[in-house]
Amino acid sequence: VMRVSSSGINAEYGIAKKFEHIFGRLADDNFCVTNAMSRDLNDNWGIKAYSLHDRPSVLTSLSIRQKHNLFNKLKAEYPVFGDADTDDDYTTALTRIDLDHARYREKRPVLIISSTSWTPDEDFSVLLSALVKYDKEHTAHHPDIICAITGSGPQKSYYQQKIAELELSCVKIVTCWLEPEDYPKLLAASDLGVSLHYSSSGLDLPMKVVDMFAAGIPVCARNFKCLRELVIHGKNGCAFEDSDHLGRQLLTMLNKFGSKENKHLRILKNGVEHFRKLPWHYHWKHVALPVFDDKYVFKDYGTDEDNASNSDPLTTGLPRNMI
């Protein structure tokens, strides 16, 4: 991070690297967040580290009634969540109340969410171009889209201007700044997440994707070196290379949305449920806790080659009898 932020190698970077290289090897045990980082530490630093992948500590799920209440709350500031034809509390853009029963509206739009700090390391023109492609190539079998982009940062106004200049017919884009308690709720109320995070080192993973999985939604994520340790293409999400690729994924995934013929999102959501079955406390108990046990032996948890060859990143790092 220091090297990237300073646009090259400088004295501070060299001192920090030497400091970590010397003292990092003096620790009795080490943890890191990916198998790729574990291998890098071993190959380039001579440091053995256990892969302790980030996992959600809290899972969020909402009933349709709770989603309806959230949309009603948000529509006061963000009208895109409301119904353009009525201002009552019984109808939102996605839900309605009939005889005290909450349900989704027929032919409702798909809610896509992305979060960002609006910095140059996340190129949101990729998402905007993909949505333009969807808008131009969608058919009668494709739903409208509401795309909510949350967060605040230096490039927000720049992209808000870009969004205002777009001429879209079936896509609505809203930039939100949410109360802390509403962010996980909006994630859980969404149908699909998009992550534009790109790891400069190729060794770390985006926590925003972990948050989206915690909310039970699949994710389309920009591809990079170790993304597969979190997003498994075709199982719990999709990896894309550029805006055209993301646009094609949206057109495929959302074709005949809401019908039994659309299996794409259902398959991905089932994969996300598998991820949710291995929460943070489970990984802590079975990966981290034994490190603090005097009886623990490193080889019981496998070598770096074992971790690298494990075919399922969701279980990599777990003891063999837990896989």
XYZ file of C-alpha atoms in Angstrom, residues 4-310:
307
model
C 1.364 2.308 -4.485
C 0.354 5.477 -2.604
C 3.795 7.007 -3.004
C 3.991 6.179 -6.738
C 7.137 4.160 -6.463
C 9.958 3.133 -4.161
C 11.225 5.709 -1.674
C 13.223 5.740 1.560
C 10.190 5.225 3.814
C 9.064 2.251 1.738
C 12.534 0.700 1.894
C 12.760 1.135 5.684
C 9.270 -0.309 6.228
C 10.039 -3.288 3.983
C 13.310 -4.010 5.801
C 11.569 -3.675 9.191
C 8.846 -6.137 8.253
C 11.338 -8.512 6.637
C 13.406 -8.736 9.806
C 10.793 -8.672 12.548
C 8.067 -10.522 10.661
C 10.149 -13.701 10.841
C 10.594 -13.397 14.610
C 6.934 -14.111 15.410
C 6.044 -17.528 16.789
C 3.042 -17.786 14.463
C 1.493 -15.669 11.724
C -1.900 -15.200 10.108
C -2.811 -13.778 6.720
C -6.068 -13.377 4.813
C -5.469 -15.414 1.623
C -3.616 -18.502 0.445
C -1.908 -16.312 -2.165
C -0.533 -14.093 0.600
C 0.590 -17.158 2.551
C 2.565 -18.418 -0.430
C 4.031 -14.968 -1.085
C 5.169 -14.630 2.527
C 6.743 -18.081 2.389
C 8.445 -17.658 -0.988
C 9.681 -14.062 -0.637
C 9.995 -13.552 3.109
C 10.577 -16.992 4.565
C 7.509 -16.552 6.788
C 5.055 -19.352 7.500
C 1.522 -17.986 7.854
C -1.873 -19.593 8.288
C -4.666 -18.528 5.912
C -7.518 -17.146 7.991
C -10.039 -15.939 5.424
C -12.382 -13.089 6.297
C -15.874 -14.286 7.076
C -18.982 -12.419 8.249
C -19.575 -12.261 11.990
C -23.246 -11.327 11.499
C -25.614 -12.649 8.818
C -28.379 -10.350 7.611
C -31.719 -11.536 6.237
C -34.901 -9.533 5.678
C -38.506 -10.526 5.106
C -40.395 -8.846 2.272
C -42.217 -6.777 4.911
C -38.868 -5.542 6.292
C -37.658 -4.731 2.787
C -40.876 -2.817 2.154
C -40.352 -0.782 5.326
C -36.765 -0.019 4.299
C -37.793 1.169 0.825
C -40.494 3.341 2.386
C -37.881 4.929 4.629
C -35.390 5.509 1.820
C -37.834 6.870 -0.753
C -38.184 10.167 1.146
C -34.570 11.028 0.257
C -34.146 8.745 -2.745
C -37.388 8.747 -4.782
C -36.119 5.922 -7.002
C -37.229 3.489 -4.267
C -40.803 4.826 -4.353
C -43.656 4.380 -6.794
C -43.905 7.252 -9.266
C -47.703 6.941 -9.423
C -48.523 7.043 -5.709
C -47.071 8.454 -2.519
C -48.742 6.142 -0.002
C -46.947 3.710 2.290
C -48.499 0.656 0.673
C -46.443 0.722 -2.507
C -42.757 1.059 -3.319
C -40.860 0.531 -6.567
C -40.331 -3.127 -5.691
C -42.974 -4.113 -3.115
C -46.591 -3.541 -2.131
C -48.957 -4.338 0.733
C -52.200 -6.115 -0.123
C -54.614 -7.001 2.696
C -51.760 -6.586 5.186
C -49.641 -9.048 3.196
C -46.279 -7.858 1.859
C -45.238 -9.138 -1.550
C -43.047 -8.239 -4.478
C -44.697 -6.333 -7.305
C -45.204 -8.155 -10.585
C -42.486 -7.365 -13.119
C -40.565 -5.483 -10.460
C -37.114 -4.076 -11.194
C -33.957 -5.865 -10.111
C -32.075 -4.116 -7.322
C -28.309 -4.094 -7.847
C -26.006 -2.638 -5.206
C -22.387 -1.561 -5.214
C -20.407 0.226 -2.525
C -17.347 2.394 -2.932
C -15.166 5.049 -1.370
C -15.085 6.788 -4.780
C -11.309 6.624 -5.170
C -9.243 6.088 -8.374
C -8.553 2.417 -7.533
C -12.201 1.628 -8.367
C -13.081 2.553 -11.939
C -16.855 3.047 -11.852
C -16.963 3.781 -15.560
C -16.800 -0.023 -15.908
C -20.153 -0.413 -14.136
C -21.722 2.553 -15.918
C -20.671 1.226 -19.333
C -22.045 -2.219 -18.451
C -25.394 -0.689 -17.490
C -25.456 1.258 -20.765
C -24.886 -2.023 -22.627
C -27.720 -3.660 -20.693
C -30.010 -0.726 -21.436
C -29.297 -0.918 -25.173
C -29.495 -4.704 -25.543
C -32.216 -5.709 -23.079
C -35.325 -7.430 -24.411
C -38.911 -7.816 -23.216
C -37.667 -10.759 -21.138
C -35.318 -8.543 -19.128
C -36.373 -6.554 -16.045
C -35.684 -2.909 -15.379
C -32.764 -2.214 -13.047
C -32.353 0.033 -10.027
C -28.642 0.338 -9.287
C -27.806 1.778 -5.863
C -24.215 2.904 -5.318
C -23.412 3.626 -1.678
C -20.512 5.488 -0.115
C -18.746 8.824 -0.183
C -15.398 9.968 -1.484
C -13.388 12.377 -3.658
C -14.682 11.223 -7.055
C -18.372 11.003 -6.141
C -19.380 14.326 -7.715
C -17.426 13.461 -10.871
C -19.359 10.230 -11.357
C -22.664 11.829 -10.367
C -22.187 14.193 -13.300
C -21.383 11.240 -15.587
C -24.541 9.462 -14.397
C -26.670 12.561 -14.993
C -25.473 12.677 -18.606
C -26.556 9.099 -19.359
C -29.717 8.562 -21.369
C -31.151 5.307 -20.053
C -34.602 3.836 -20.545
C -34.761 0.810 -18.249
C -31.952 1.540 -15.782
C -32.075 3.956 -12.858
C -28.898 4.776 -10.930
C -28.912 6.340 -7.472
C -25.920 7.328 -5.321
C -26.697 6.928 -1.605
C -25.163 7.817 1.719
C -26.860 5.543 4.242
C -27.136 5.396 7.995
C -24.883 2.597 9.343
C -27.820 0.383 10.301
C -29.408 0.737 6.855
C -26.390 -0.390 4.815
C -26.586 -4.125 5.703
C -30.360 -3.931 5.288
C -30.087 -2.544 1.772
C -27.571 -5.269 0.956
C -30.034 -7.921 2.146
C -32.853 -6.228 0.182
C -30.843 -6.368 -3.061
C -30.771 -9.090 -5.699
C -27.174 -8.776 -6.845
C -23.970 -7.050 -5.762
C -21.186 -5.603 -7.920
C -17.597 -5.135 -6.738
C -15.115 -3.078 -8.731
C -12.309 -3.539 -6.189
C -8.974 -4.403 -7.747
C -6.181 -5.577 -5.464
C -2.955 -3.729 -6.276
C -0.945 -6.574 -4.746
C -3.196 -9.387 -5.943
C -2.925 -10.850 -2.449
C -5.953 -9.472 -0.566
C -9.712 -9.721 -0.991
C -12.515 -7.106 -0.861
C -14.416 -7.033 2.434
C -17.408 -5.525 0.615
C -17.921 -8.899 -1.088
C -17.863 -10.628 2.308
C -20.544 -8.152 3.451
C -22.650 -8.929 0.382
C -22.332 -12.663 0.933
C -23.300 -12.108 4.583
C -26.497 -10.532 3.268
C -27.163 -13.564 1.064
C -26.664 -11.981 -2.366
C -24.372 -13.197 -5.166
C -21.727 -10.851 -6.535
C -20.260 -9.899 -9.891
C -16.660 -8.967 -9.084
C -13.803 -7.545 -11.102
C -11.312 -10.342 -11.621
C -7.770 -10.327 -10.233
C -5.119 -12.763 -9.076
C -6.651 -14.353 -5.957
C -10.339 -13.477 -6.358
C -11.239 -17.156 -6.697
C -10.489 -17.658 -3.007
C -13.695 -15.714 -2.363
C -15.801 -15.478 -5.535
C -16.034 -18.787 -7.369
C -17.206 -18.069 -10.898
C -20.523 -19.727 -11.618
C -20.996 -20.941 -8.029
C -21.504 -17.941 -5.735
C -20.909 -15.132 -8.191
C -19.224 -14.179 -11.447
C -15.819 -12.705 -12.242
C -15.626 -10.164 -15.058
C -12.691 -8.683 -16.960
C -14.167 -5.461 -18.360
C -17.409 -3.529 -18.855
C -18.487 -5.542 -21.901
C -18.003 -8.774 -19.973
C -20.030 -7.454 -17.019
C -22.783 -6.242 -19.355
C -23.049 -9.670 -20.960
C -23.217 -11.295 -17.523
C -26.103 -9.037 -16.497
C -27.995 -9.787 -19.708
C -27.563 -13.528 -19.151
C -28.265 -13.602 -15.409
C -31.341 -11.400 -15.530
C -33.013 -12.921 -18.592
C -36.556 -13.981 -17.564
C -35.905 -12.762 -14.021
C -38.512 -13.921 -11.527
C -39.596 -16.952 -13.568
C -38.768 -20.623 -13.061
C -36.826 -20.500 -16.303
C -34.220 -18.214 -14.721
C -31.844 -20.554 -12.930
C -28.743 -18.376 -12.942
C -29.371 -16.283 -9.825
C -30.861 -19.246 -7.973
C -27.705 -21.314 -8.528
C -25.493 -18.441 -7.378
C -27.623 -17.791 -4.281
C -27.313 -21.457 -3.314
C -23.541 -21.050 -3.509
C -23.719 -17.991 -1.274
C -25.687 -20.015 1.303
C -22.801 -22.495 1.376
C -20.456 -19.603 2.165
C -22.758 -18.397 4.956
C -22.567 -21.786 6.662
C -18.907 -21.099 7.501
C -19.069 -17.838 9.506
C -16.234 -16.061 11.293
C -16.520 -17.846 14.636
C -16.294 -21.210 12.846
C -13.042 -20.264 11.126
C -11.654 -18.766 14.308
C -12.399 -21.944 16.258
C -10.980 -24.355 13.707
C -8.136 -22.323 12.171
C -6.937 -19.672 14.638
C -7.722 -21.089 18.051
C -5.495 -24.191 17.697
C -2.502 -21.897 17.106
C -2.794 -20.811 20.731
C -3.004 -24.402 21.931
C 0.273 -25.785 23.317
C -0.512 -29.141 21.727
C -0.871 -27.633 18.261
C 1.563 -28.845 15.587
C 1.945 -26.860 12.371
C 2.028 -29.875 10.076
C -1.446 -30.925 11.218
C -2.836 -28.062 9.188
C -0.970 -28.846 5.991
C 1.795 -27.143 4.057
C 1.551 -24.286 1.620
C 1.423 -26.855 -1.204
C -1.588 -28.467 0.477
C -3.382 -25.135 0.685
C -2.519 -24.263 -2.904
C -3.852 -27.555 -4.257
C -7.117 -27.510 -2.303
